[in-house]
Amino acid sequence: MNIQRTAIYPGTFDPVTFGHLDIMRRAVSLCDRLIVAVALNPKKNPLFGVQERVGFIKESVHDLQGIEVLPFDTLLTGFAELHNANIILKGLRAVSDFEYELQMGLMNRNLNDSLETVFMIPSQEYSFLSSSFVKEIAKHGGDVSKMVPPCVQEGLSKIS
Ligand code: ADP
């Protein structure tokens, strides 16, 4: 039996970093379809609007096959069901990510037992990279060229 593997990679991506992109590049080779789900997440008070965040990702992955980038504002399990996804993909950086992600993974399993949460680790050089760091550095005029793609760098330079 050939089961179609569709993975959802959810996050705020405010903005997307080389860490997120590293995970996406690794993940496309493991599944048939990868949906990057960009959470509206107004509670986090994002610096960039959701369409801008979607645009940055699309521009950065245009050379990859089998990847879609969509905004979402619903329960993740509902979004996954809507798109016939069977995998929730999460990136793990440090141990500090683990406890929260474990709780979240178990909660999502309670909501839908047929969805598997899969954790992937990025390349070592991106293990300490976060969108919050990038925003803080850019705000103070620091160089973020080794952390984010050029379109994001340009976006950050306009508002910092
Ligand atoms: P943040 O946690 O920085 O606010 P997001 O909500 O956008 O970022 O994260 C989306 C997903 O990407 C999460 O699974 C998160 O653990 C993962 N992630 C974030 N930064 C990295 C990174 N540098 N390397 C690997 N995974 C990452």
Short mmCIF file of C-alpha atoms and ligand atoms in Angstrom, two decimals:
data_model
loop_
_atom_site.label_atom_id
_atom_site.label_comp_id
_atom_site.label_asym_id
_atom_site.label_seq_id
_atom_site.Cartn_x
_atom_site.Cartn_y
_atom_site.Cartn_z
CA MET A 1 0.00 0.00 0.00
CA ASN A 2 1.37 3.38 -0.96
CA ILE A 3 0.33 5.99 1.59
CA GLN A 4 0.70 9.62 0.54
CA ARG A 5 2.78 11.44 3.16
CA THR A 6 1.65 15.00 3.73
CA ALA A 7 3.42 16.94 6.47
CA ILE A 8 2.40 20.23 8.03
CA TYR A 9 5.18 22.44 9.37
CA PRO A 10 3.48 25.05 11.58
CA GLY A 11 4.92 28.18 13.11
CA THR A 12 4.75 31.93 13.33
CA PHE A 13 7.77 32.45 11.07
CA ASP A 14 8.10 36.08 12.15
CA PRO A 15 10.28 36.14 10.09
CA VAL A 16 11.52 32.91 8.50
CA THR A 17 15.19 32.16 9.28
CA PHE A 18 17.84 29.87 7.80
CA GLY A 19 16.98 27.48 10.67
CA HIS A 20 13.37 27.12 9.46
CA LEU A 21 14.54 26.84 5.84
CA ASP A 22 17.05 24.14 6.77
CA ILE A 23 14.22 22.07 8.27
CA MET A 24 12.03 22.63 5.18
CA ARG A 25 14.82 21.50 2.82
CA ARG A 26 15.43 18.36 4.86
CA ALA A 27 11.71 17.62 5.13
CA VAL A 28 10.77 17.83 1.43
CA SER A 29 12.87 14.77 0.73
CA LEU A 30 10.98 12.77 3.37
CA CYS A 31 7.40 13.49 2.36
CA ASP A 32 5.30 13.78 -0.79
CA ARG A 33 3.85 17.13 0.17
CA LEU A 34 5.02 19.69 2.70
CA ILE A 35 2.64 22.42 3.81
CA VAL A 36 4.24 25.29 5.70
CA ALA A 37 1.42 26.64 7.86
CA VAL A 38 1.95 30.24 8.90
CA ALA A 39 -0.05 31.06 12.04
CA LEU A 40 -1.70 34.47 12.18
CA ASN A 41 -0.90 34.46 15.91
CA PRO A 42 -1.99 37.99 16.84
CA LYS A 43 -1.30 37.12 20.51
CA LYS A 44 2.43 37.02 19.71
CA ASN A 45 2.09 40.50 18.21
CA PRO A 46 4.08 39.67 15.06
CA LEU A 47 6.34 42.26 13.48
CA PHE A 48 5.29 41.21 9.97
CA GLY A 49 1.75 40.66 8.68
CA VAL A 50 0.82 37.09 7.82
CA GLN A 51 0.85 37.69 4.04
CA GLU A 52 4.30 39.22 4.30
CA ARG A 53 5.54 36.20 6.30
CA VAL A 54 4.02 33.84 3.71
CA GLY A 55 5.66 35.88 0.93
CA PHE A 56 9.13 35.69 2.50
CA ILE A 57 8.88 31.90 2.75
CA LYS A 58 7.54 31.48 -0.80
CA GLU A 59 10.37 33.55 -2.18
CA SER A 60 12.94 31.55 -0.21
CA VAL A 61 11.70 28.09 -1.28
CA HIS A 62 10.79 28.76 -4.92
CA ASP A 63 13.42 26.23 -6.07
CA LEU A 64 11.91 23.40 -3.97
CA GLN A 65 9.32 20.94 -5.34
CA GLY A 66 6.34 19.70 -3.34
CA ILE A 67 6.04 22.58 -0.92
CA GLU A 68 3.08 24.90 -0.28
CA VAL A 69 2.93 27.89 2.04
CA LEU A 70 -0.44 28.78 3.54
CA PRO A 71 -1.69 31.06 6.32
CA PHE A 72 -3.87 29.54 9.05
CA ASP A 73 -5.91 30.75 11.97
CA THR A 74 -7.61 27.62 13.27
CA LEU A 75 -6.81 24.65 15.45
CA LEU A 76 -3.76 22.93 13.94
CA THR A 77 -5.37 19.46 13.97
CA GLY A 78 -8.39 20.87 12.07
CA PHE A 79 -6.08 22.47 9.52
CA ALA A 80 -4.22 19.16 9.13
CA GLU A 81 -7.49 17.25 8.61
CA LEU A 82 -8.64 19.78 6.02
CA HIS A 83 -5.49 19.13 4.00
CA ASN A 84 -5.42 15.34 4.54
CA ALA A 85 -2.11 15.61 6.36
CA ASN A 86 -0.78 12.73 8.44
CA ILE A 87 2.35 14.34 9.92
CA ILE A 88 2.97 17.42 12.06
CA LEU A 89 6.56 18.48 11.67
CA LYS A 90 8.44 20.37 14.39
CA GLY A 91 11.97 21.68 14.50
CA LEU A 92 13.91 21.07 17.70
CA ARG A 93 16.76 23.33 18.61
CA ALA A 94 17.90 23.08 22.20
CA VAL A 95 16.58 20.89 25.00
CA SER A 96 14.57 23.91 26.09
CA ASP A 97 12.23 23.43 23.11
CA PHE A 98 11.52 19.86 24.11
CA GLU A 99 9.19 20.14 27.09
CA TYR A 100 6.78 22.51 25.40
CA GLU A 101 6.83 20.52 22.17
CA LEU A 102 6.18 17.27 24.04
CA GLN A 103 3.11 18.78 25.75
CA MET A 104 1.88 20.16 22.46
CA GLY A 105 2.48 16.86 20.67
CA LEU A 106 0.53 14.91 23.29
CA MET A 107 -2.29 17.43 23.21
CA ASN A 108 -2.53 17.17 19.43
CA ARG A 109 -2.53 13.38 19.73
CA ASN A 110 -5.51 13.63 22.09
CA LEU A 111 -7.30 15.65 19.45
CA ASN A 112 -6.38 13.39 16.54
CA ASP A 113 -4.63 10.08 17.16
CA SER A 114 -3.84 9.46 13.50
CA LEU A 115 -1.59 12.52 13.24
CA GLU A 116 2.05 11.79 14.09
CA THR A 117 4.31 14.55 15.41
CA VAL A 118 7.79 14.24 13.96
CA PHE A 119 10.77 16.21 15.28
CA MET A 120 13.70 17.20 13.12
CA ILE A 121 16.96 18.84 14.10
CA PRO A 122 18.56 21.58 12.03
CA SER A 123 22.15 21.88 10.99
CA GLN A 124 24.32 22.68 14.03
CA GLU A 125 25.05 26.22 12.87
CA TYR A 126 21.33 27.07 13.14
CA SER A 127 20.71 25.40 16.49
CA PHE A 128 20.69 28.66 18.41
CA LEU A 129 18.93 30.75 15.82
CA SER A 130 15.47 32.15 16.55
CA SER A 131 13.22 34.74 14.93
CA SER A 132 13.26 36.73 18.18
CA PHE A 133 17.08 36.97 18.13
CA VAL A 134 17.02 38.08 14.52
CA LYS A 135 14.49 40.85 15.26
CA GLU A 136 16.47 42.06 18.24
CA ILE A 137 19.75 42.16 16.29
CA ALA A 138 18.16 43.90 13.29
CA LYS A 139 16.50 46.47 15.55
CA HIS A 140 19.92 47.52 16.77
CA GLY A 141 21.43 47.63 13.30
CA GLY A 142 23.36 44.35 13.56
CA ASP A 143 24.25 42.10 10.63
CA VAL A 144 21.69 39.33 10.09
CA SER A 145 22.89 38.22 6.65
CA LYS A 146 24.03 34.81 7.98
CA MET A 147 20.67 34.23 9.68
CA VAL A 148 17.96 35.15 7.18
CA PRO A 149 17.51 35.17 3.38
CA PRO A 150 17.99 38.46 1.46
CA CYS A 151 14.23 39.19 1.12
CA VAL A 152 13.84 39.07 4.92
CA GLN A 153 16.95 41.19 5.39
CA GLU A 154 15.41 43.78 3.12
CA GLY A 155 12.07 43.60 4.96
CA LEU A 156 13.83 44.09 8.30
CA SER A 157 15.86 47.04 7.03
CA LYS A 158 12.64 48.85 6.07
CA ILE A 159 11.16 48.71 9.52
CA SER A 160 14.15 48.84 11.84
P1 ADP B 1 10.01 30.68 17.20
O1 ADP B 1 9.98 29.46 18.08
O2 ADP B 1 11.41 31.20 16.91
O3 ADP B 1 9.00 31.76 17.50
P2 ADP B 1 8.33 29.59 15.12
O4 ADP B 1 7.08 29.54 15.91
O5 ADP B 1 8.28 30.33 13.84
O6 ADP B 1 9.62 30.15 15.81
O7 ADP B 1 8.85 28.11 14.87
C1 ADP B 1 8.25 27.22 13.97
C2 ADP B 1 8.90 25.87 14.10
O8 ADP B 1 10.26 25.96 13.68
C3 ADP B 1 8.93 25.29 15.50
O9 ADP B 1 8.79 23.89 15.40
C4 ADP B 1 10.31 25.67 16.00
O10 ADP B 1 10.78 24.79 16.99
C5 ADP B 1 11.11 25.52 14.72
N1 ADP B 1 12.32 26.35 14.68
C6 ADP B 1 12.46 27.65 14.92
N2 ADP B 1 13.74 28.07 14.75
C7 ADP B 1 14.44 26.96 14.40
C8 ADP B 1 15.80 26.70 14.12
N3 ADP B 1 16.74 27.64 14.19
N4 ADP B 1 16.14 25.44 13.80
C9 ADP B 1 15.21 24.47 13.76
N5 ADP B 1 13.92 24.62 14.03
C10 ADP B 1 13.52 25.85 14.33
#
